[in-house]
Every structure is written in C-alpha cells, then in structure tokens.
mmCIF file of C-alpha atoms and ligand atoms in Angstrom:
data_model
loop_
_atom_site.group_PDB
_atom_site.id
_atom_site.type_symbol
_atom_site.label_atom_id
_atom_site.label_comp_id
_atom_site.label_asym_id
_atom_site.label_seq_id
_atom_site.Cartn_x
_atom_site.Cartn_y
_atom_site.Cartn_z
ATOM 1 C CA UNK A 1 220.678 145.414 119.839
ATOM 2 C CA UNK A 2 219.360 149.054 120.513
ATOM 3 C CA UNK A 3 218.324 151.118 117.425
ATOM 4 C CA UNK A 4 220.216 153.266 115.226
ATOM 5 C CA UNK A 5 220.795 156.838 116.047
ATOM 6 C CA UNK A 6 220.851 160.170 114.282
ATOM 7 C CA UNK A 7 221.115 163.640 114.982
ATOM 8 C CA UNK A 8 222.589 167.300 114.937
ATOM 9 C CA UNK A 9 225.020 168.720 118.105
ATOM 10 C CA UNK A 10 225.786 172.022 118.118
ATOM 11 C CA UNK A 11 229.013 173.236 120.074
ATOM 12 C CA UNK A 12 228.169 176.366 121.617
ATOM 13 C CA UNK A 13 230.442 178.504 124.093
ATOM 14 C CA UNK A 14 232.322 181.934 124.544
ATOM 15 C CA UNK A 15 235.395 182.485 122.208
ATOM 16 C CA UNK A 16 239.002 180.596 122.938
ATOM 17 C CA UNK A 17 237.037 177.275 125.006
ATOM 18 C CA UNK A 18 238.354 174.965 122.443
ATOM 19 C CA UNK A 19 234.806 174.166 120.771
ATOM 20 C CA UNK A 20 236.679 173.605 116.924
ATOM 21 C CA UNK A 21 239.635 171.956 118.782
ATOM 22 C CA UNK A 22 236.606 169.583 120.135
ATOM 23 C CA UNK A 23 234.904 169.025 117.070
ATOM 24 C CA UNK A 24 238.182 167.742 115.421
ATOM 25 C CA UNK A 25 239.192 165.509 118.366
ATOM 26 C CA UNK A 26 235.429 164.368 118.149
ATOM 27 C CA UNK A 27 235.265 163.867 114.386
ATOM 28 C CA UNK A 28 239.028 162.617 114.066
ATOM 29 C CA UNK A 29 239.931 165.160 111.779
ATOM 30 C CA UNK A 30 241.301 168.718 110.859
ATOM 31 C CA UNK A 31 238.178 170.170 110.136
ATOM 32 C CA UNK A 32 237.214 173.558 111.904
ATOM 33 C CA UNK A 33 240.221 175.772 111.746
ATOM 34 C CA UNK A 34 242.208 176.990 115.275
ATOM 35 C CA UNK A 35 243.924 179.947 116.588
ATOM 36 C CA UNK A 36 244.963 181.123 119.864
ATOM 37 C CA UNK A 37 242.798 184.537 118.872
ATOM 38 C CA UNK A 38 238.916 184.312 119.988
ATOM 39 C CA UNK A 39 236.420 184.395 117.258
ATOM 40 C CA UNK A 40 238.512 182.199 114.863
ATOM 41 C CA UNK A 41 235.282 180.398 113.434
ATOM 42 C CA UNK A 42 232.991 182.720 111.389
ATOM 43 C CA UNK A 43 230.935 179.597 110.075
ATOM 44 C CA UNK A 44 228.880 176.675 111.019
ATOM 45 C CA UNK A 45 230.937 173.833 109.960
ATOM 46 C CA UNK A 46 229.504 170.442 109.808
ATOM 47 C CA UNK A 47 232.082 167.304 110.809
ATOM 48 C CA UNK A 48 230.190 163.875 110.875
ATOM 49 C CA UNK A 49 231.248 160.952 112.620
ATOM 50 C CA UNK A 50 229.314 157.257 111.922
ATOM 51 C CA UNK A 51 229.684 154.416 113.671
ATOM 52 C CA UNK A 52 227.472 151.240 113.954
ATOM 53 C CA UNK A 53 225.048 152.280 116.199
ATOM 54 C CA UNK A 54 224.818 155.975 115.840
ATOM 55 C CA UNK A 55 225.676 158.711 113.399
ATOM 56 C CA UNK A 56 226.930 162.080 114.905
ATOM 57 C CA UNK A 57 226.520 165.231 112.996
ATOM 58 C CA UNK A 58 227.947 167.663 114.937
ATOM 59 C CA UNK A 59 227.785 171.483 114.030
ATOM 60 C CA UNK A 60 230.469 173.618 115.193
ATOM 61 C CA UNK A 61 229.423 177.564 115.680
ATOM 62 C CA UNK A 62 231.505 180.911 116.337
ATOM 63 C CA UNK A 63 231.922 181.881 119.993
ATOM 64 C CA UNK A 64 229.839 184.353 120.928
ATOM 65 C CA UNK A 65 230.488 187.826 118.709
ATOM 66 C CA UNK A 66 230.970 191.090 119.943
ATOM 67 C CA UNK A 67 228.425 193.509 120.154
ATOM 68 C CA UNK A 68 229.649 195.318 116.458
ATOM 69 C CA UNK A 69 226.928 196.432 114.328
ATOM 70 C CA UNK A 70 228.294 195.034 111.092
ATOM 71 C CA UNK A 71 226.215 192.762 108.653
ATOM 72 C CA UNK A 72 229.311 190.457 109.316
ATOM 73 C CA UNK A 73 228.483 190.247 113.039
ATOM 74 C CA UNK A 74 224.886 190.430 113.049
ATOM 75 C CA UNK A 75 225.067 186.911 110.643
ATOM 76 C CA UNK A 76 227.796 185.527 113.296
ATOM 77 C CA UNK A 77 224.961 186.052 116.118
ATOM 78 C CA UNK A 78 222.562 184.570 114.118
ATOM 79 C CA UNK A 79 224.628 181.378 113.080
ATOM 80 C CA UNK A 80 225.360 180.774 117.407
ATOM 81 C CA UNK A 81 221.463 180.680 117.339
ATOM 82 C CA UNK A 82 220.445 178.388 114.963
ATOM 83 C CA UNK A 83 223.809 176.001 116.662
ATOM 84 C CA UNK A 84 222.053 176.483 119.922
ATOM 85 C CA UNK A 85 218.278 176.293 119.439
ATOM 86 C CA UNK A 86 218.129 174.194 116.092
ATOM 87 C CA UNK A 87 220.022 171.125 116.712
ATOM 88 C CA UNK A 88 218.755 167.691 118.744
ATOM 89 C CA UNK A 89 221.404 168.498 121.313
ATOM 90 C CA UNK A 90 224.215 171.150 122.774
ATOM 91 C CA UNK A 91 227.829 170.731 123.867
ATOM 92 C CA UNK A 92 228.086 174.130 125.883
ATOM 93 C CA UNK A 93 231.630 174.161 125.769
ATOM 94 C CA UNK A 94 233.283 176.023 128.744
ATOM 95 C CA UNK A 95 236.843 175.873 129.945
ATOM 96 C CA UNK A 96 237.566 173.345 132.845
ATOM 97 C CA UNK A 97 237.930 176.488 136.223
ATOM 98 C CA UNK A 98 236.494 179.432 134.131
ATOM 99 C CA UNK A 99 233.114 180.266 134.108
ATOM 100 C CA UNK A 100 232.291 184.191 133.827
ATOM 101 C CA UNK A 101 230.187 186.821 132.106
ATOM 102 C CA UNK A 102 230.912 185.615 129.028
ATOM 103 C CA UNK A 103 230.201 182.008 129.704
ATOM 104 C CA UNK A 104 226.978 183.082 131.031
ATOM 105 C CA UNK A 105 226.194 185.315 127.626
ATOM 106 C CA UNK A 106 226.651 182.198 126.097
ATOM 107 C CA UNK A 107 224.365 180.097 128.328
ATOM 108 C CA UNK A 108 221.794 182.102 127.824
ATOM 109 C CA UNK A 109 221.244 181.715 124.362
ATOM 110 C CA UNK A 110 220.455 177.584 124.618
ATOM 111 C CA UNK A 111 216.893 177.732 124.998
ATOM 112 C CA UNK A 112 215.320 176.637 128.276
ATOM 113 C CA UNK A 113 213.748 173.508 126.332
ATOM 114 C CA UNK A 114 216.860 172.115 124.517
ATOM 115 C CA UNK A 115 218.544 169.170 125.508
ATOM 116 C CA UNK A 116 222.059 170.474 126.775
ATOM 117 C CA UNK A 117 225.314 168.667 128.085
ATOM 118 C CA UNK A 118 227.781 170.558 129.851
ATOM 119 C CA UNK A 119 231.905 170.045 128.227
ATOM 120 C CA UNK A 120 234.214 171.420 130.759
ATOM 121 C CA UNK A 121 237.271 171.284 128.152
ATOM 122 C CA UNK A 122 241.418 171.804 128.390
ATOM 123 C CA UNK A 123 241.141 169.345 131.914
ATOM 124 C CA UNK A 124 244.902 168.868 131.272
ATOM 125 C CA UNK A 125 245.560 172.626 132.511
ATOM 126 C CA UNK A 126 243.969 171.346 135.319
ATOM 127 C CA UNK A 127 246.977 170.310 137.909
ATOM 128 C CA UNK A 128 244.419 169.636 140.951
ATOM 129 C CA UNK A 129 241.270 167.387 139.626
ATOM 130 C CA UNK A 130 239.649 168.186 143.134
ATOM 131 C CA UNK A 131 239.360 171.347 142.187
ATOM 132 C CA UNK A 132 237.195 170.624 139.593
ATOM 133 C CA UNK A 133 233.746 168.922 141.582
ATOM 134 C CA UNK A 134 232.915 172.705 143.341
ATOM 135 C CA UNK A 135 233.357 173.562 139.845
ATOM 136 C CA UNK A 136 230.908 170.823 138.358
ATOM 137 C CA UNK A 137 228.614 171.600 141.023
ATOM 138 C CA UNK A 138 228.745 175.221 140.530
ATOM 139 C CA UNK A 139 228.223 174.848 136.841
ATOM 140 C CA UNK A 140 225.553 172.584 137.814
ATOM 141 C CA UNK A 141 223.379 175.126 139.349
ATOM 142 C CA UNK A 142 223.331 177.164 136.101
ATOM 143 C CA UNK A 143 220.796 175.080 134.091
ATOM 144 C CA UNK A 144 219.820 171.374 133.978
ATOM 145 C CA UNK A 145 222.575 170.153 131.775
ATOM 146 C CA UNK A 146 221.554 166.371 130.833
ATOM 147 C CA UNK A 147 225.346 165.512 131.606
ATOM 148 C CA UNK A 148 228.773 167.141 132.808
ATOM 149 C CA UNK A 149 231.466 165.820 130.856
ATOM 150 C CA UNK A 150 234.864 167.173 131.730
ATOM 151 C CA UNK A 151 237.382 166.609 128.638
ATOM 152 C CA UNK A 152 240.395 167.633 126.956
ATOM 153 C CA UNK A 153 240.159 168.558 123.200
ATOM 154 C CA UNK A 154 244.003 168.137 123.165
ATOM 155 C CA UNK A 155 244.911 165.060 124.282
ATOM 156 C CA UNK A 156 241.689 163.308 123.823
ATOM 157 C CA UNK A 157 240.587 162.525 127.591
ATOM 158 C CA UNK A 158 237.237 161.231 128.063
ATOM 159 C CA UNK A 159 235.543 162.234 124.474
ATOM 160 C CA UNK A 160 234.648 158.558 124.254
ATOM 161 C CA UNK A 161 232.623 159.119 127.413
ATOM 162 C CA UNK A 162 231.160 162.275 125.731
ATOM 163 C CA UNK A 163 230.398 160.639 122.859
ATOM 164 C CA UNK A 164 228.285 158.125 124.943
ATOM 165 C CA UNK A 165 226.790 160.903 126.746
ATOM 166 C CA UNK A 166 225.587 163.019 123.566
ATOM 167 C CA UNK A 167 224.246 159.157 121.918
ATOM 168 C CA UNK A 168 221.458 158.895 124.334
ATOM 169 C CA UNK A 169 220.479 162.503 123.294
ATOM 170 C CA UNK A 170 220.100 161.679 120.018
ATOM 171 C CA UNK A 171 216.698 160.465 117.951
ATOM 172 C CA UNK A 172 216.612 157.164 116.859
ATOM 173 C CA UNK A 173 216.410 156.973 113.290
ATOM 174 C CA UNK A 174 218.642 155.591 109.869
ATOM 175 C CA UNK A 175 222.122 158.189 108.870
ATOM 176 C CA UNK A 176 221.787 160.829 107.086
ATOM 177 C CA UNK A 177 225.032 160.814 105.311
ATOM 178 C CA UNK A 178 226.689 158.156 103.696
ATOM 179 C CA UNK A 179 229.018 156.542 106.309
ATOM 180 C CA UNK A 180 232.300 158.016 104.650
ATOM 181 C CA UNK A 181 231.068 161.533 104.139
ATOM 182 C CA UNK A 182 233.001 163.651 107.284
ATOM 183 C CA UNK A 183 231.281 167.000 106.234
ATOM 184 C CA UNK A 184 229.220 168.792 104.079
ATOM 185 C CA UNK A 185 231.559 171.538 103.065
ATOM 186 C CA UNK A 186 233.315 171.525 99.584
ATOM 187 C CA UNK A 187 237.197 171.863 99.173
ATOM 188 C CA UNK A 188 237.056 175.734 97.801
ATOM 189 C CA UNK A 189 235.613 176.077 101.616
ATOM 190 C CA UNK A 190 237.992 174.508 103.371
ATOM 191 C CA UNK A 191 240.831 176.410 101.072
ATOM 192 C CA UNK A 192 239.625 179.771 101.780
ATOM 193 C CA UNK A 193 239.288 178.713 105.695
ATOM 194 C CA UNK A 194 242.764 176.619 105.740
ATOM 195 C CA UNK A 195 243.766 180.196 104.587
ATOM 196 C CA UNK A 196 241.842 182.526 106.903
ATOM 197 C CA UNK A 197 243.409 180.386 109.906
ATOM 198 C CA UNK A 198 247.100 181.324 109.109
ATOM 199 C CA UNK A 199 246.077 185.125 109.112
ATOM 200 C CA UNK A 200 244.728 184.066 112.504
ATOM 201 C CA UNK A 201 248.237 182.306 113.372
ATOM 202 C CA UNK A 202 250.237 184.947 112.137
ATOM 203 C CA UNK A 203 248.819 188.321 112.385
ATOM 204 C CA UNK A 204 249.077 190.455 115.261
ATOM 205 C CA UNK A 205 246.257 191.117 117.757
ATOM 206 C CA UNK A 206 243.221 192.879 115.397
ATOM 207 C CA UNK A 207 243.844 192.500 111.913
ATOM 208 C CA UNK A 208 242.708 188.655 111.531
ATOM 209 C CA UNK A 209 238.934 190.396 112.360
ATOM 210 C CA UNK A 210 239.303 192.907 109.349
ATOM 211 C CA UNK A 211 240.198 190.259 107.037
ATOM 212 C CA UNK A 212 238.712 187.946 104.850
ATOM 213 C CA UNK A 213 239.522 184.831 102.051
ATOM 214 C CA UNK A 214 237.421 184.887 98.886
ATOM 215 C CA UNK A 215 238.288 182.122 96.176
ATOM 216 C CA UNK A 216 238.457 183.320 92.880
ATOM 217 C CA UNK A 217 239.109 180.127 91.037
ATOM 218 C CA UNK A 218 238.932 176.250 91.987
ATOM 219 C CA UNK A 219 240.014 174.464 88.917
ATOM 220 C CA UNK A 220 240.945 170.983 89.141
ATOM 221 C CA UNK A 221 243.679 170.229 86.175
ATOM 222 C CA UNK A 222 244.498 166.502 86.086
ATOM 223 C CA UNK A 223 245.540 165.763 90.007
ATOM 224 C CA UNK A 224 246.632 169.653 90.737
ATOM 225 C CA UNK A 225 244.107 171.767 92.072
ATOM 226 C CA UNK A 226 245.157 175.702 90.985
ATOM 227 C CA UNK A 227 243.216 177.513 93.494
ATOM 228 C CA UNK A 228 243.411 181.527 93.161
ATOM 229 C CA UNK A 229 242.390 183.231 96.578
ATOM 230 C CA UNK A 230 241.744 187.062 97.357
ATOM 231 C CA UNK A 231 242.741 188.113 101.048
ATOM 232 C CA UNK A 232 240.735 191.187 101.513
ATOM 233 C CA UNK A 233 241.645 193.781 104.063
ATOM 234 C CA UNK A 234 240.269 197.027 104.519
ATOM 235 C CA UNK A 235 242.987 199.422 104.218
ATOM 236 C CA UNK A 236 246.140 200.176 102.679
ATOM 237 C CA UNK A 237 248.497 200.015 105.901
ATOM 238 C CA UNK A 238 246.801 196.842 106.549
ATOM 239 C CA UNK A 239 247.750 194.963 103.237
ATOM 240 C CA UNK A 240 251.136 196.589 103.875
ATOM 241 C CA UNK A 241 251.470 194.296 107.394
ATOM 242 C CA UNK A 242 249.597 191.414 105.873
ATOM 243 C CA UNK A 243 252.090 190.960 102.634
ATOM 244 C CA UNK A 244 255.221 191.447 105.404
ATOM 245 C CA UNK A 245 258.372 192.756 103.688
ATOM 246 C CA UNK A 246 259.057 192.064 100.518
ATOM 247 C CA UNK A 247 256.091 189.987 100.273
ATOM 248 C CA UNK A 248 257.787 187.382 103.066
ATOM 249 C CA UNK A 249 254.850 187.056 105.105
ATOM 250 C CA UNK A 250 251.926 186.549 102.869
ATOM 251 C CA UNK A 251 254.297 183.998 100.985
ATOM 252 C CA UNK A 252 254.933 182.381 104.173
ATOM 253 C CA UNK A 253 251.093 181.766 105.351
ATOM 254 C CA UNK A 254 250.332 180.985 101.969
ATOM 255 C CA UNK A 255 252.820 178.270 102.018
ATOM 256 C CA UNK A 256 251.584 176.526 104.951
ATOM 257 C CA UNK A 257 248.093 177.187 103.759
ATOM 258 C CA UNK A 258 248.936 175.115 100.180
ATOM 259 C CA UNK A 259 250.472 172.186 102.504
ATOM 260 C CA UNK A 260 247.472 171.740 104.975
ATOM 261 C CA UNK A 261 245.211 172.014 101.728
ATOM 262 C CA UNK A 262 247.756 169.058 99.923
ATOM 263 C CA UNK A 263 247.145 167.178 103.206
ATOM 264 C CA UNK A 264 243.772 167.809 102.986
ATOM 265 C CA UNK A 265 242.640 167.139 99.377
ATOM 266 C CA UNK A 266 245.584 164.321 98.853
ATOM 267 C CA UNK A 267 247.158 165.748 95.683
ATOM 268 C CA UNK A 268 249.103 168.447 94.365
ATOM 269 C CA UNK A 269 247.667 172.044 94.978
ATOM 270 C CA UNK A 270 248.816 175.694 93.168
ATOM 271 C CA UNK A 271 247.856 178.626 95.588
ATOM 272 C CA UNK A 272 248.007 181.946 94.191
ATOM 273 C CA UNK A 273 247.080 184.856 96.406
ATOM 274 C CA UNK A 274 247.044 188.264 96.875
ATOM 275 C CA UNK A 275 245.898 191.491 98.862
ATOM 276 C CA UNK A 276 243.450 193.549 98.235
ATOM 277 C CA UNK A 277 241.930 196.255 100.014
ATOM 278 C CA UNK A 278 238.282 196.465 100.022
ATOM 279 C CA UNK A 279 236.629 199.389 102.338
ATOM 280 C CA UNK A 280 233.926 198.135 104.786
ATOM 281 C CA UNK A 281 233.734 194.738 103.333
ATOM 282 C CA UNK A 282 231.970 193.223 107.197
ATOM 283 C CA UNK A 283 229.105 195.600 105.920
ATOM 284 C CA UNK A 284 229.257 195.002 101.992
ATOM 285 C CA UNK A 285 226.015 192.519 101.278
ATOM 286 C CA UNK A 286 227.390 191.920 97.854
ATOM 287 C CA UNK A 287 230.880 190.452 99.095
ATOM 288 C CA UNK A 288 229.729 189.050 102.537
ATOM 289 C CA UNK A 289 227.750 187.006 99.801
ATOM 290 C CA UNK A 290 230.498 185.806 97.722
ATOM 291 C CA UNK A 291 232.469 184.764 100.750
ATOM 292 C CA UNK A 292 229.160 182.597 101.922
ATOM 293 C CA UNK A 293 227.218 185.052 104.739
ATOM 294 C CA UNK A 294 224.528 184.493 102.626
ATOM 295 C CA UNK A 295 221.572 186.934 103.357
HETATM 296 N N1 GTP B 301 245.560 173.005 126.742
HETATM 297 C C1 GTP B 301 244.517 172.893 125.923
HETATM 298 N N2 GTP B 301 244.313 173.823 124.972
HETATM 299 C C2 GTP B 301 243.242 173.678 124.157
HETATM 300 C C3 GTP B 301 242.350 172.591 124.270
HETATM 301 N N3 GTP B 301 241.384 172.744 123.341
HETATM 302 C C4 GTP B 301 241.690 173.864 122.654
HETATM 303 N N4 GTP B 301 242.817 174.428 123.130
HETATM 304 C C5 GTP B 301 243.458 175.676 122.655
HETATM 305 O O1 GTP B 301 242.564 176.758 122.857
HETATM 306 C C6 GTP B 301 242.684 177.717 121.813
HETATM 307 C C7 GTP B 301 241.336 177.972 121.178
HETATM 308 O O2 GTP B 301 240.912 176.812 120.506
HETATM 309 P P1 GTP B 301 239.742 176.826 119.420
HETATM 310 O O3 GTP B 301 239.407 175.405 119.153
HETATM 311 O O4 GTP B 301 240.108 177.694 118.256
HETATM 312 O O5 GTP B 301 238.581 177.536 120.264
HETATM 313 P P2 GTP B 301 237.107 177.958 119.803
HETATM 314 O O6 GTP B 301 236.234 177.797 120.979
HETATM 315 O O7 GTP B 301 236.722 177.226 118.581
HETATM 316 O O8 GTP B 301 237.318 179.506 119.488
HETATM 317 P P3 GTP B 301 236.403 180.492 118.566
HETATM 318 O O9 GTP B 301 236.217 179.845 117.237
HETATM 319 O O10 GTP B 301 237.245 181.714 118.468
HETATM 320 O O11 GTP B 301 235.140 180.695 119.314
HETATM 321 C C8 GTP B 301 243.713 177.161 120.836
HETATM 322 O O12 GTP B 301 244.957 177.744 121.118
HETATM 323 C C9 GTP B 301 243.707 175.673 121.143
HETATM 324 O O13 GTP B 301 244.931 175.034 120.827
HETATM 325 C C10 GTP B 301 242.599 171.611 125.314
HETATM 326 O O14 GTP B 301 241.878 170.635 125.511
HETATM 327 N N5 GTP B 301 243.694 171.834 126.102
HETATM 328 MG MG1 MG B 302 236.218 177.943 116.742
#
C-alpha cells in the first residue's frame, strides 16, 4: 500500500467560477457560502476531507478583489495570496469556455514555483464537449498546470478524478485533523456567514459589498443556541432597503439564515438581528477586527 497523504489546496480563481460551490461538492458539505454575485467569499475557509489514504485540507479563498483601497480589500488581496503561494497545491478554478483578463489577473498571482492543477468548472453549461480540447489546449499554454481537470461543481462530474489528480500533489505524511473534523471554523463563524450569504441572495446588485455580519452573542442554553447578530451597513437609506417594508425582508433572510444554521448545528437555534449603520466600516481597523480581518 502507498503512504499516507497530507496537505493544504487552495482554490484560487476570478469571482463567480464556482470555487466555494467546488469546495462543498469536494468536501461533501455546505461549507463556503454561494451567491450568484462575485466576491461572495471574504474569508479563507478551511473544509477537510479524510479518507484512508489521504487527508485533503482544502482552503477556499475570495475571487480576486477589486482594485478599492479599503483595509477590507487590501486584507481580501492578501488572503488570495497566502491561498495561492502558501498551500502544497492550487485548484485555479476557471469556468469551462471563459478565460479572460480576469482569469489571467488571477493566474498571475500562483507563483511560478507552485504546484498548480487547472479546474475548468460548470462543464454541464457546456452543450458541445468538443469545444472544450482548443480550450484545454489554450489554457494549457498559460502555465504548466500539473493536470487539467474539467468538472462540474453542480452535479458532481469528475471531482473523483480531481481528487486523484490533487492526491499525487500532496506530501506524504500522517492527518492533521482528526478524521471527523470537516473544518476549522467555529459555529458563531458559520452563523454570521450563513447570514452574510442571504444578503448576497437577496439584495440587489451593490449593497451585499457594503455590508457586513458581526455576532454579538453565541450562547448555547440547553440544545438552543440564541445567537444575536448585527448586520452593519453604512448608511441610513441602506438599512432602509436591507430591513424591506415593515421589516419583511430582513425577517425573511433571517429566517432562512436560522434554518440553514438548525441544519447546520443539528438543534434548535434563536436568531435575533438587526441593522445598524456604521460609516466606513471596510476601513474601520477596530470593527474589521471584531468581524475576523484581523490585522
Ligand atoms: N451551472 C453551474 N453553475 C455553477 C457551478 N458551480 C458554481 N455554479 C454557480 O456559479 C455561481 C458562483 O458560485 P460560487 O461558488 O459562489 O463562486 P465563487 O468562485 O466562490 O465566487 P466568489 O466567492 O465570489 O469568488 C453560483 O450561482 C453557483 O450556483 C457548476 O458547476 N455549474
Ligand atoms: Mg466563493
């Protein structure tokens, strides 16, 4: 039998290629949050998956962020680096047919030296598969990928055959987590993010960027966990949209919210939330802290 095998995989790619969708379909479970909206992820979230022979920790980053001079976005730029340069392997992520400016932007941040496989995702948009081989072989040119994989986050084609591709990346060496840990983020995380992703599911076109999810309180009282979360926006006429009429839409998001989270956490969960506006919070170091952009 070969040895065991250990090691870190970032997923690195432009906004909207599906890289969270992947590292749930990889990990077999919820655990990055979605949206149709590019730059849904504003953290590096860890998902592990162990089996016999290997142990996969795979990190999942933001696509790349704008060019905004925030605190917020300088962090986001710094978290695609470390995804890219300090992990034992990449997934560039790319969308099967689409490969432009913004691909490239992201290409260029794996450094030369790292070991780097190639995920052409969302292959079952793809109606003509012989379209995609002048695609492989353009993409090919671009860098020495150790592997093309094409796949499909959604439905789950050929991530086996990833998986095999990314094992032979990986150092050989015992797991690092015990073999039923699948992350290394708490529950208040994943309630402020299972939060954050309705505003990204709900809210129009730019006001899931000006907004944020701080926890105030994680209690855990018997089974129910009574979880108090802060939405912060940064003006009036934006808490004004996010609360909807009569309060309708805040109660709405927070009600899916409190189900994923019951899902989630398997028990009982109170969510109470509200609005608040807090000026300039992407460039506040004091509450980028609290909400985990540590300095
Ligand atoms: N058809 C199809 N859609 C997909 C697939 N993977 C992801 N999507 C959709 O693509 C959109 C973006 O998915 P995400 O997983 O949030 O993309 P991301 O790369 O993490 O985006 P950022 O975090 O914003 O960088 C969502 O609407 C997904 O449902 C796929 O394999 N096929
Ligand atoms: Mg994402």
């Amino acid at each position: 039998m070969s040895a065991h095998r250990c090691g870190t995989v970032g997923l690195v790619g432009r906004p909207n290629t599906g890289k969270s969708s992947l590292l749930n379909r990889l990990v077999g479970e919820k655990l990055s949050i979605v949206s149709e909206k590019a730059q849904t992820t504003r953290h590096l979230i860890t998902g592990i998956l162990t089996r016999e022979d290997c142990q996969y920790i795979f990190v999942d980053a933001p696509g790349n962020p704008p060019r905004e001079k925030s605190v917020l976005h300088k962090t986001l730029t710094r978290r695609v680096a470390e995804a890219a340069r300090d992990m034992d392997a990449v997934l560039f992520v790319v969308e099967a047919l689409r490969f432009g400016a913004e691909d490239h932007a992201a290409l260029e941040r794996i450094p030369a030296d790292q070991q780097a496989i190639a995920v052409l995702n969302k292959i079952d948009l793809v109606k003509n598969r012989a379209q995609l081989i002048p695609f492989l072989d353009r993409l090919s040119k671009t860098r020495n990928f150790a592997a093309l994989v094409p796949v499909s986050a959604r439905t789950g084609k050929n991530v086996e055959e990833l998986l095999q591709a990314v094992k032979v990346l990986l150092p050989e060496g015992p797991p690092a987590y015990p073999a039923d840990q699948l992350t290394s983020h708490d529950e208040r995380f994943f309630a402020a993010e299972l939060l954050r992703e309705k505003l990204f599911q709900e809210l129009g076109q730019e006001l899931p960027y000006r907004c944020e999810v701080l926890i105030e309180s994680f209690k855990e009282e018997g089974r129910l966990r009574r979880i108090e979360a802060t939405i912060l926006v940064e003006r009036e006429s934006q808490k004004a949209i996010v609360l909807g009429e009569k309060g309708e839409r805040l109660k709405k998001m927070a009600t899916a919210a409190r189900k994923d989270m019951e899902r989630m956490f398997g028990g009982k969960v109170y969510l109470g939330s509200w609005v608040k506006v807090r000026k300039a919070w992407t460039d506040d170091a004091r509450i980028l802290r609290q909400l985990g952009y540590e300095q």
